[in-house]
Structures are given as C-alpha cells and as structure tokens.
Coordinates of C-alpha atoms in Angstrom, one line a residue:
Chain J
M15 CA 0.0 0.0 0.0
S16 CA 1.4 3.4 -0.9
E17 CA 2.1 6.1 1.6
H18 CA -0.5 8.2 -0.1
K19 CA -3.2 5.6 0.1
R20 CA -2.4 4.7 3.7
R21 CA -2.6 8.4 4.7
N22 CA -6.0 8.7 3.1
Q23 CA -7.4 5.7 4.9
E24 CA -6.0 6.9 8.2
S25 CA -7.5 10.3 7.9
V26 CA -10.9 8.9 7.2
A27 CA -10.6 6.2 9.8
A28 CA -9.7 8.9 12.4
E29 CA -12.9 10.7 11.6
D30 CA -11.0 13.7 10.5
I31 CA -12.3 14.7 7.1
D32 CA -11.6 18.4 7.6
D33 CA -8.2 18.3 6.0
L34 CA -9.4 16.4 3.0
L35 CA -12.3 18.8 2.5
S36 CA -10.3 22.0 3.1
T37 CA -7.0 21.4 1.4
N38 CA -6.3 22.3 -2.2
M39 CA -8.7 25.2 -2.0
G40 CA -6.2 27.9 -2.6
K41 CA -6.5 31.4 -1.3
P42 CA -9.2 33.9 -1.9
P43 CA -8.4 36.0 -5.0
S44 CA -6.6 39.1 -3.8
D45 CA -7.7 41.1 -6.8
I46 CA -11.3 40.6 -6.0
D47 CA -10.7 41.3 -2.4
A48 CA -9.2 44.6 -3.3
L49 CA -12.1 45.4 -5.5
V50 CA -14.6 44.5 -2.7
R51 CA -12.9 46.6 -0.1
Q52 CA -12.8 49.5 -2.5
R53 CA -16.5 49.1 -3.3
A54 CA -17.3 49.0 0.4
R55 CA -15.4 52.2 1.0
E56 CA -17.1 54.0 -1.8
A57 CA -20.5 52.8 -0.5
T58 CA -19.7 53.8 3.0
R59 CA -18.5 57.2 1.8
D60 CA -21.6 57.8 -0.3
A61 CA -24.1 56.8 2.3
P62 CA -25.1 59.3 5.0
R63 CA -24.0 58.4 8.5
S64 CA -26.6 57.2 10.8
V65 CA -24.7 58.0 13.9
N66 CA -23.0 61.3 14.7
T67 CA -19.6 60.4 16.1
D68 CA -16.2 62.0 16.4
A69 CA -14.7 59.4 14.2
H70 CA -11.4 61.2 13.9
E71 CA -10.8 60.9 17.6
R72 CA -11.4 57.2 18.0
S73 CA -10.8 53.9 16.5
W74 CA -13.5 51.3 16.5
A75 CA -11.0 48.5 16.9
R76 CA -10.0 49.8 20.4
Y77 CA -13.6 49.6 21.5
L78 CA -14.3 46.0 20.7
P79 CA -13.3 44.3 23.9
V80 CA -14.9 47.0 26.0
A81 CA -18.0 47.0 23.9
A82 CA -18.4 43.2 24.5
V83 CA -18.0 43.7 28.2
L84 CA -20.4 46.5 28.4
L85 CA -23.0 44.7 26.3
V86 CA -22.7 41.7 28.6
T87 CA -23.3 44.1 31.4
V88 CA -26.4 45.5 29.9
G89 CA -27.6 42.0 29.0
V90 CA -27.2 40.5 32.4
T91 CA -29.0 43.5 34.0
L92 CA -31.9 43.1 31.6
Q93 CA -32.0 39.4 32.4
L94 CA -32.2 40.2 36.1
Q95 CA -35.2 42.4 35.5
R96 CA -37.2 39.9 33.4
P97 CA -40.2 38.6 35.3
E98 CA -39.9 35.1 34.0
R99 CA -36.5 34.7 35.5
V100 CA -37.9 35.6 38.9
A101 CA -40.7 33.1 38.5
E102 CA -38.2 30.4 37.6
A103 CA -35.8 31.2 40.4
P104 CA -35.6 29.4 43.7
L105 CA -37.5 31.0 46.6
D106 CA -34.4 32.5 48.2
V107 CA -33.4 34.1 44.9
V108 CA -36.9 35.5 44.5
A109 CA -36.6 37.1 47.9
D110 CA -33.2 38.6 46.9
V111 CA -34.7 39.9 43.6
A112 CA -37.6 41.4 45.5
E113 CA -35.3 43.3 47.6
V114 CA -33.4 44.5 44.6
E115 CA -36.6 45.7 43.0
D116 CA -37.0 48.0 45.9
S117 CA -33.6 49.4 45.6
A118 CA -32.5 52.7 44.1
V119 CA -30.6 50.8 41.4
V120 CA -33.7 49.3 39.9
A121 CA -35.7 52.4 40.4
A122 CA -33.2 54.2 38.2
A123 CA -33.6 51.4 35.6
P124 CA -37.1 50.8 34.2
A125 CA -38.0 47.1 34.0
E126 CA -38.4 47.2 30.2
P127 CA -36.5 50.3 29.1
I128 CA -36.1 49.2 25.5
V129 CA -39.8 48.7 25.2
L130 CA -40.5 52.0 26.7
A131 CA -38.0 53.7 24.4
E132 CA -39.6 52.0 21.4
Q133 CA -43.0 52.9 22.5
A134 CA -41.9 56.5 22.8
G135 CA -40.9 56.4 19.1
K136 CA -37.3 56.5 19.9
R137 CA -36.3 53.1 18.6
S138 CA -33.0 53.2 16.8
R139 CA -30.9 50.6 15.1
Q140 CA -28.3 51.0 17.9
A141 CA -30.9 50.2 20.5
V142 CA -32.0 47.1 18.7
V143 CA -28.4 46.0 18.3
A144 CA -27.6 46.5 21.9
R145 CA -30.7 44.7 23.1
E146 CA -30.2 41.6 20.9
L147 CA -26.5 41.4 21.6
A148 CA -27.0 41.9 25.3
S149 CA -29.6 39.2 25.4
S150 CA -27.4 36.8 23.4
A151 CA -24.4 37.5 25.6
A152 CA -26.4 37.0 28.8
V153 CA -27.8 33.7 27.6
S154 CA -24.3 32.7 26.6
M155 CA -22.9 33.5 30.0
D156 CA -25.8 31.7 31.7
A157 CA -25.1 28.6 29.6
R158 CA -21.4 28.7 30.5
Q159 CA -22.3 28.7 34.1
G160 CA -24.5 25.6 33.8
G161 CA -27.7 27.1 32.6
A162 CA -29.1 27.6 36.1
A163 CA -27.0 30.4 37.5
S164 CA -28.8 32.7 39.9
P165 CA -29.2 36.3 39.2
D166 CA -26.6 37.0 41.9
A167 CA -24.1 34.7 40.4
L168 CA -24.6 36.3 37.0
L169 CA -24.2 39.7 38.4
E170 CA -21.1 38.8 40.3
A171 CA -19.6 37.2 37.2
R172 CA -20.4 40.3 35.2
V173 CA -18.9 42.7 37.8
M174 CA -15.7 40.6 38.1
K175 CA -15.4 40.4 34.4
V176 CA -15.7 44.1 33.9
L177 CA -13.4 45.0 36.8
S178 CA -10.7 42.5 35.8
S179 CA -10.8 43.4 32.2
L180 CA -10.5 47.1 32.5
Q181 CA -7.1 48.7 32.2
D182 CA -6.6 52.4 32.6
D183 CA -6.8 53.2 29.0
E184 CA -9.7 50.8 28.5
A185 CA -11.6 52.7 31.2
E186 CA -11.3 55.8 29.1
Q187 CA -12.6 53.8 26.1
A188 CA -15.4 52.5 28.3
V189 CA -16.4 56.0 29.2
A190 CA -16.5 57.0 25.6
L191 CA -18.5 54.0 24.6
A192 CA -20.8 54.4 27.5
R193 CA -21.6 57.9 26.2
E194 CA -22.3 56.4 22.7
L195 CA -24.5 53.7 24.2
R196 CA -26.4 56.3 26.2
E197 CA -27.0 58.2 23.1
A198 CA -28.2 55.1 21.4
Y199 CA -30.7 54.5 24.2
P200 CA -32.5 57.7 24.3
G201 CA -34.6 57.9 27.5
V202 CA -33.2 54.7 28.9
D203 CA -31.8 55.1 32.4
L204 CA -30.2 51.7 32.3
I205 CA -27.1 53.0 30.8
E206 CA -26.8 55.4 33.7
L207 CA -25.7 52.4 35.7
I208 CA -22.5 52.6 33.7
P209 CA -20.6 55.7 34.9
V210 CA -19.4 58.0 32.3
D211 CA -16.7 60.1 33.9
T212 CA -13.9 58.2 35.6
E213 CA -12.7 54.7 36.2
D214 CA -13.1 55.2 39.9
E215 CA -16.8 56.0 39.3
L216 CA -17.1 52.9 37.2
R217 CA -15.7 50.7 39.9
A218 CA -17.8 52.5 42.6
A219 CA -21.0 52.0 40.6
F220 CA -20.4 48.2 40.3
E221 CA -19.5 47.9 43.9
Q222 CA -22.7 49.7 44.8
L223 CA -24.6 47.2 42.7
M224 CA -23.0 44.4 44.6
T225 CA -23.8 46.1 47.9
D226 CA -27.4 46.5 46.8
L227 CA -27.7 42.8 46.2
E228 CA -26.3 41.8 49.5
Chain K
M24 CA -14.0 12.8 27.8
L25 CA -16.0 15.3 25.9
S26 CA -18.5 13.9 23.3
A27 CA -18.7 15.3 19.8
S28 CA -21.9 17.1 20.9
D29 CA -20.1 18.6 23.9
T30 CA -17.3 19.8 21.8
I31 CA -19.6 21.5 19.4
D32 CA -21.5 23.1 22.2
T33 CA -18.3 24.4 23.8
A34 CA -17.1 25.8 20.5
E35 CA -20.4 27.6 20.0
N36 CA -20.2 29.1 23.4
A37 CA -16.7 30.3 22.7
R38 CA -17.9 32.0 19.6
A39 CA -20.5 34.1 21.4
D40 CA -17.9 36.8 21.9
V41 CA -17.0 36.7 18.2
H42 CA -20.6 37.2 17.2
V43 CA -20.8 40.2 19.5
E44 CA -17.6 41.6 17.9
D45 CA -19.0 40.9 14.4
A46 CA -22.2 42.8 15.3
V47 CA -20.2 45.7 16.7
L48 CA -18.1 45.8 13.5
M49 CA -21.2 45.6 11.4
Q50 CA -22.8 48.4 13.4
A51 CA -19.6 50.5 13.1
W52 CA -19.6 50.0 9.3
L53 CA -23.2 51.0 9.1
S54 CA -22.3 54.1 11.1
G55 CA -19.7 55.1 8.5
E56 CA -16.5 53.3 9.7
A57 CA -15.2 51.9 6.5
D58 CA -12.4 50.0 8.3
A59 CA -14.9 48.0 10.1
F60 CA -15.9 46.3 6.9
D61 CA -12.3 45.5 6.2
E62 CA -12.1 43.7 9.4
L63 CA -15.3 41.7 8.8
H64 CA -14.0 40.9 5.3
A65 CA -10.7 39.7 6.6
R66 CA -12.4 37.5 9.1
Y67 CA -14.6 35.7 6.7
R68 CA -12.9 35.9 3.3
E69 CA -11.1 32.5 3.5
R70 CA -14.1 30.7 4.9
L71 CA -16.4 32.0 2.2
W72 CA -13.8 31.3 -0.5
R73 CA -13.4 27.7 0.7
Y74 CA -17.1 27.1 0.8
L75 CA -17.7 28.5 -2.7
R76 CA -14.5 26.9 -4.2
R77 CA -15.6 23.5 -2.9
S78 CA -19.2 24.0 -4.1
V79 CA -18.5 24.6 -7.8
A80 CA -16.5 23.0 -10.5
D81 CA -13.9 25.5 -11.5
E82 CA -12.1 28.5 -10.2
D83 CA -13.6 31.0 -12.5
Q84 CA -17.1 30.1 -11.3
A85 CA -15.9 30.4 -7.7
R86 CA -14.3 33.8 -8.4
E87 CA -17.5 35.1 -9.9
L88 CA -19.6 33.9 -7.0
Y89 CA -17.1 35.1 -4.4
Q90 CA -17.2 38.7 -5.9
D91 CA -20.9 38.6 -6.2
V92 CA -21.6 37.5 -2.7
W93 CA -19.4 40.3 -1.2
M94 CA -21.1 42.9 -3.5
R95 CA -24.5 41.7 -2.3
V96 CA -23.3 42.1 1.3
I97 CA -22.3 45.7 0.5
D98 CA -25.4 46.5 -1.4
R99 CA -27.7 44.9 1.1
R100 CA -25.9 46.0 4.3
E101 CA -29.0 47.9 5.5
D102 CA -30.9 44.6 5.4
W103 CA -28.7 43.1 8.1
Q104 CA -30.6 42.4 11.3
P105 CA -28.9 42.3 14.6
T106 CA -31.1 39.4 15.7
G107 CA -28.9 37.1 13.7
R108 CA -25.2 36.5 13.4
F109 CA -23.2 38.1 10.7
V110 CA -21.7 34.8 9.6
G111 CA -25.2 33.4 9.2
W112 CA -26.3 36.4 7.2
L113 CA -23.2 36.2 5.0
F114 CA -23.7 32.5 4.2
T115 CA -27.5 33.0 3.7
I116 CA -26.5 35.4 0.9
A117 CA -23.9 32.9 -0.3
R118 CA -26.4 30.1 -0.3
H119 CA -29.0 32.0 -2.2
R120 CA -26.3 33.0 -4.7
M121 CA -25.4 29.3 -5.1
V122 CA -29.0 28.4 -5.7
D123 CA -29.2 31.2 -8.4
H124 CA -26.1 29.8 -10.0
Y125 CA -27.4 26.3 -10.2
R126 CA -30.7 27.4 -11.6
S127 CA -29.3 29.7 -14.2
S128 CA -26.6 27.3 -15.4
A129 CA -28.6 24.1 -14.8
R130 CA -25.4 22.6 -13.6
T131 CA -25.1 19.9 -11.1
P132 CA -23.1 21.2 -8.1
I133 CA -19.6 20.0 -7.5
V134 CA -18.5 18.4 -10.7
G135 CA -15.1 17.2 -9.8
S136 CA -12.1 16.9 -12.1
D137 CA -8.6 15.7 -11.5
A138 CA -7.3 17.2 -14.7
D139 CA -5.8 20.4 -13.5
V140 CA -4.2 20.5 -10.1
D141 CA -2.7 23.9 -10.9
E142 CA -6.2 25.4 -10.9
L143 CA -6.8 24.1 -7.5
L144 CA -3.7 25.7 -6.1
P145 CA -3.9 29.2 -7.6
D146 CA -2.1 31.0 -4.8
T147 CA 0.6 28.5 -4.3
S148 CA 2.3 29.3 -7.6
A149 CA 5.1 31.3 -5.9
A150 CA 5.9 28.5 -3.6
M151 CA 5.8 26.1 -6.5
V152 CA 8.4 28.1 -8.3
A153 CA 10.7 27.9 -5.3
A154 CA 9.9 24.2 -4.6
P155 CA 8.0 22.7 -7.6
L156 CA 5.8 19.8 -6.8
S157 CA 7.0 16.4 -8.0
P158 CA 4.8 14.8 -10.7
L159 CA 3.9 12.1 -8.2
R160 CA 2.8 14.7 -5.6
R161 CA 0.8 16.7 -8.1
A162 CA -1.0 13.5 -9.2
E163 CA -1.7 12.7 -5.5
L164 CA -3.2 16.2 -4.9
A165 CA -5.3 15.9 -8.0
Q166 CA -6.4 12.5 -7.0
D167 CA -7.3 13.7 -3.4
N168 CA -9.3 16.5 -4.8
S169 CA -11.1 14.4 -7.3
R170 CA -12.0 11.8 -4.7
V171 CA -13.4 14.5 -2.3
Q172 CA -15.4 16.2 -5.1
Q173 CA -16.8 13.0 -6.3
A174 CA -17.7 11.9 -2.8
L175 CA -19.4 15.2 -2.1
S176 CA -21.4 15.0 -5.3
L177 CA -22.9 11.7 -4.1
L178 CA -24.4 13.2 -1.0
P179 CA -28.0 14.5 -0.9
E180 CA -28.0 18.3 -1.3
A181 CA -29.0 19.0 2.3
Q182 CA -26.3 16.8 3.7
R183 CA -23.7 18.2 1.3
E184 CA -24.6 21.7 2.3
A185 CA -24.3 21.0 6.0
V186 CA -20.9 19.2 5.5
L187 CA -19.6 22.1 3.4
M188 CA -20.7 24.7 5.8
H189 CA -19.4 22.9 8.9
H190 CA -16.2 21.2 7.7
V191 CA -15.2 23.6 4.9
A192 CA -16.5 27.0 6.1
G193 CA -16.1 26.2 9.8
M194 CA -19.6 27.2 10.7
T195 CA -21.3 26.0 13.9
L196 CA -24.7 24.2 13.9
D197 CA -26.5 27.4 15.0
E198 CA -24.8 29.4 12.2
I199 CA -25.7 26.8 9.6
G200 CA -29.3 26.8 11.0
Q201 CA -29.5 30.5 10.5
A202 CA -28.0 30.4 7.0
T203 CA -30.2 27.5 5.8
G204 CA -33.4 28.2 7.8
H205 CA -33.4 24.8 9.4
K206 CA -33.5 23.9 13.1
R207 CA -30.3 23.0 14.9
E208 CA -31.3 19.4 15.4
A209 CA -32.1 19.0 11.7
V210 CA -28.7 20.5 10.8
K211 CA -27.0 18.2 13.3
S212 CA -28.7 15.1 11.9
R213 CA -27.9 16.0 8.3
L214 CA -24.3 16.7 9.3
R215 CA -24.0 13.4 11.0
Y216 CA -25.5 11.4 8.1
G217 CA -23.5 13.4 5.6
V218 CA -20.1 12.9 7.4
N219 CA -20.8 9.2 7.9
R220 CA -21.7 8.8 4.2
L221 CA -18.7 10.7 3.2
R222 CA -16.4 8.5 5.2
Q223 CA -17.9 5.4 3.7
I224 CA -17.4 6.8 0.2
L225 CA -13.9 8.0 0.8
G226 CA -12.9 4.9 2.6
A227 CA -14.2 2.8 -0.3
T228 CA -12.3 4.8 -2.9
S229 CA -9.0 5.2 -1.1

C-alpha cells in the first residue's frame, strides 16, 4: 500500500475529514478582495452616516473588547429584570430579587427600558443591536455557568469580568463607549448604571450594585 | 472525555464573543466606519472562499460567485438584522447565490475533475516556483481533490450543504441553521449522516 493511500485511509478512519475537504482550496483571489474593499469604502462614503460620532478621535477597533464587556453588562442587567427569571428562580433568589426591585438601582432602571423607548418612538438601530446582543451575551454567560445560575451569580460574574478586564486606557474607552450607548438608548436610564466620567466611578458603581444585592 | 456534541456546544459558546464583535463591527460599518468592513471581510474571506470553491466545478465560477456575494453584502448591508449572526447572514447570501447559480446554469453542483491541479492551487504558484511539486505529488493532490469532489457530489443536497458549511467553512450548527433556515437538530442530523456517508465513500475509494 502506498504512503499516499495509507494516509488517506488513516484520515478517514480517524474521523478527520476536515483536511481532505479543506486542502487544495487555494487562497481567496486578492484582486477581487481589493475590489470588494474599494467598493465597500465607496458605498460607505456615499451613504449618509446614521450616527454622529467624532470618528477622527477614536478607532472602532479599540472599542471591541470594552464593547463586548459592556454589552454583557447590559444583557445581564436586563436578564435580572425579566419577570420570568424571577418566576423560575428558587425562593431565596426570588426574595433577593424582590429586595433589589425596591432598591434605588432598579428604580433608576425601568424594567423594560427598551420597550419604553420603542413605544416612545425613539427606537433606533443601535438600541435594537444592543438589546439583541445583550440578550445573546447574557444567555451565553448563563449557559457557560451551567444554565441555572442565579441572578446574583450572573451579576457577580459580570462585575468581576468588567473589573478584571478594565485597564486604565480601557476605562477611558469604556467611558467614551458608554456615552455612545447612552445616546443610542434615548430615554433609557439603564445606561446610567455605567458611569461615564472616571474609572473610579465605574468601579464604585459596580461595587454599589453588589452592595445593593447583599 | 467530551463527546462530539459537547465539543460542538463548547465551541459555539466560545464563539459568542466573536458574534458580538462581528455585530459591533457591522454596526460600526453602518455608522460610517469603513475600516470595520475591512475587518469583517478579513475575518470571513477565507471561509467564504473555501465554501464556494468546494461547491462549484472550477475556479472562474468560484471567483464570480465570491465577488458577487461580497457585492451583495455591500449593497444589502442595510438589510442586516442584529437578531442574527453576521456569519449566518453572510452565508445566507452565499447560499442564495449558489441556488441562483445552479438554476441559471442548470449545472449539477460540484463536478469534480482531476485534470488540473494547478487550478486548485492558484495562490501557491510562488511556492511552487521555489519548490516545484513532483509529478507524483501533483498527481496525488489531483487524486485527493477528485475523490473528495466525487464523494461530495454523491451526497444529498441538504447533507452536502451541511458538510460544506461545517467542515469547509467552519460554521457551527446554529450558524448553519441561520443560513439555511433549518432547526439546529435538523442540521445536526444532516451533518452526522453526511459525514458518515462521506467517510464510507472516501474509505471505499482510497
């Protein structure tokens, strides 16, 4: 049996058909890639901007990790406020949530802020994006924690993730992004939970959230 | 030991952050940040190319489809909905374009040929100049490709689509479900049957 034939049989027997399927495909044509990127730039330049931003002062790439963290933050908070979660939670968690609902934190954040914003005719693409991503991120985090994490555990995970991920320069980015998100959520006080001035305020706000749940 | 199902689930959880980043990029692009598209394009160009290249008979067809799919992404960017994943939306466009291609040309998908291995290796020409493939190796590559193409052509269309999207384009079950409009369990079943069938065919022809 030739080496070539033996190798083929081994790869199939090892249930690894990825290589056979993916090899010999070559690379994407660079000339078309250049054409596509050029076309995208022309289309972007020709289209009116839907968001008024100081693009020259920021780079979207620097915002990505912070954006993900903040969207998780919003998502978990929304999950905490969903009535069905309370209904499904153990009794002790229900009691905790009931206390939280009386707190100033929740008072500052309407139970269904996005719905209210939409009803007020202020729905924007950004709001829809943030809502869907936040929901997806929250479900993902829930799943990673076994699918039955309590609201407290989710919040703690969220806070620890935010605090551990923020460096000094990232905090500044978070501040800028928070401002953008706040603009994207017209009339939604939820974003006020994310401080917008200094890193110290950011940390203090999350610590306050933890205190409110204790 | 993790089962195959556990592995897939773990991989899909790990991709949640990627989907968030994709959506942020898409939003940035829609907001006027042209560089955001470049990043999205860089992320998915190879996966899209592999999917299209393995789906049609020759490189010229794949090039035409590749360009067309990206142009549709640009032209239809306002149609993107944040309720889905960018990769799912991208491959929905690609899938529709493939359907159009088959209908207009009345061609059977994936007609394999072992005649021209150079065509299958378009971007390795520089390396081949430095270290040209031996005639034996070239024949082996052509034979490998022909076997795979023939095996894929024997799969039912739904199974072939699932196999190509998962094993060639690297998509998860949920992403394939979004692109094809089928439920996750249906995709999982088709993928399992398709892979098993492919192994049987490849094993029999090796």
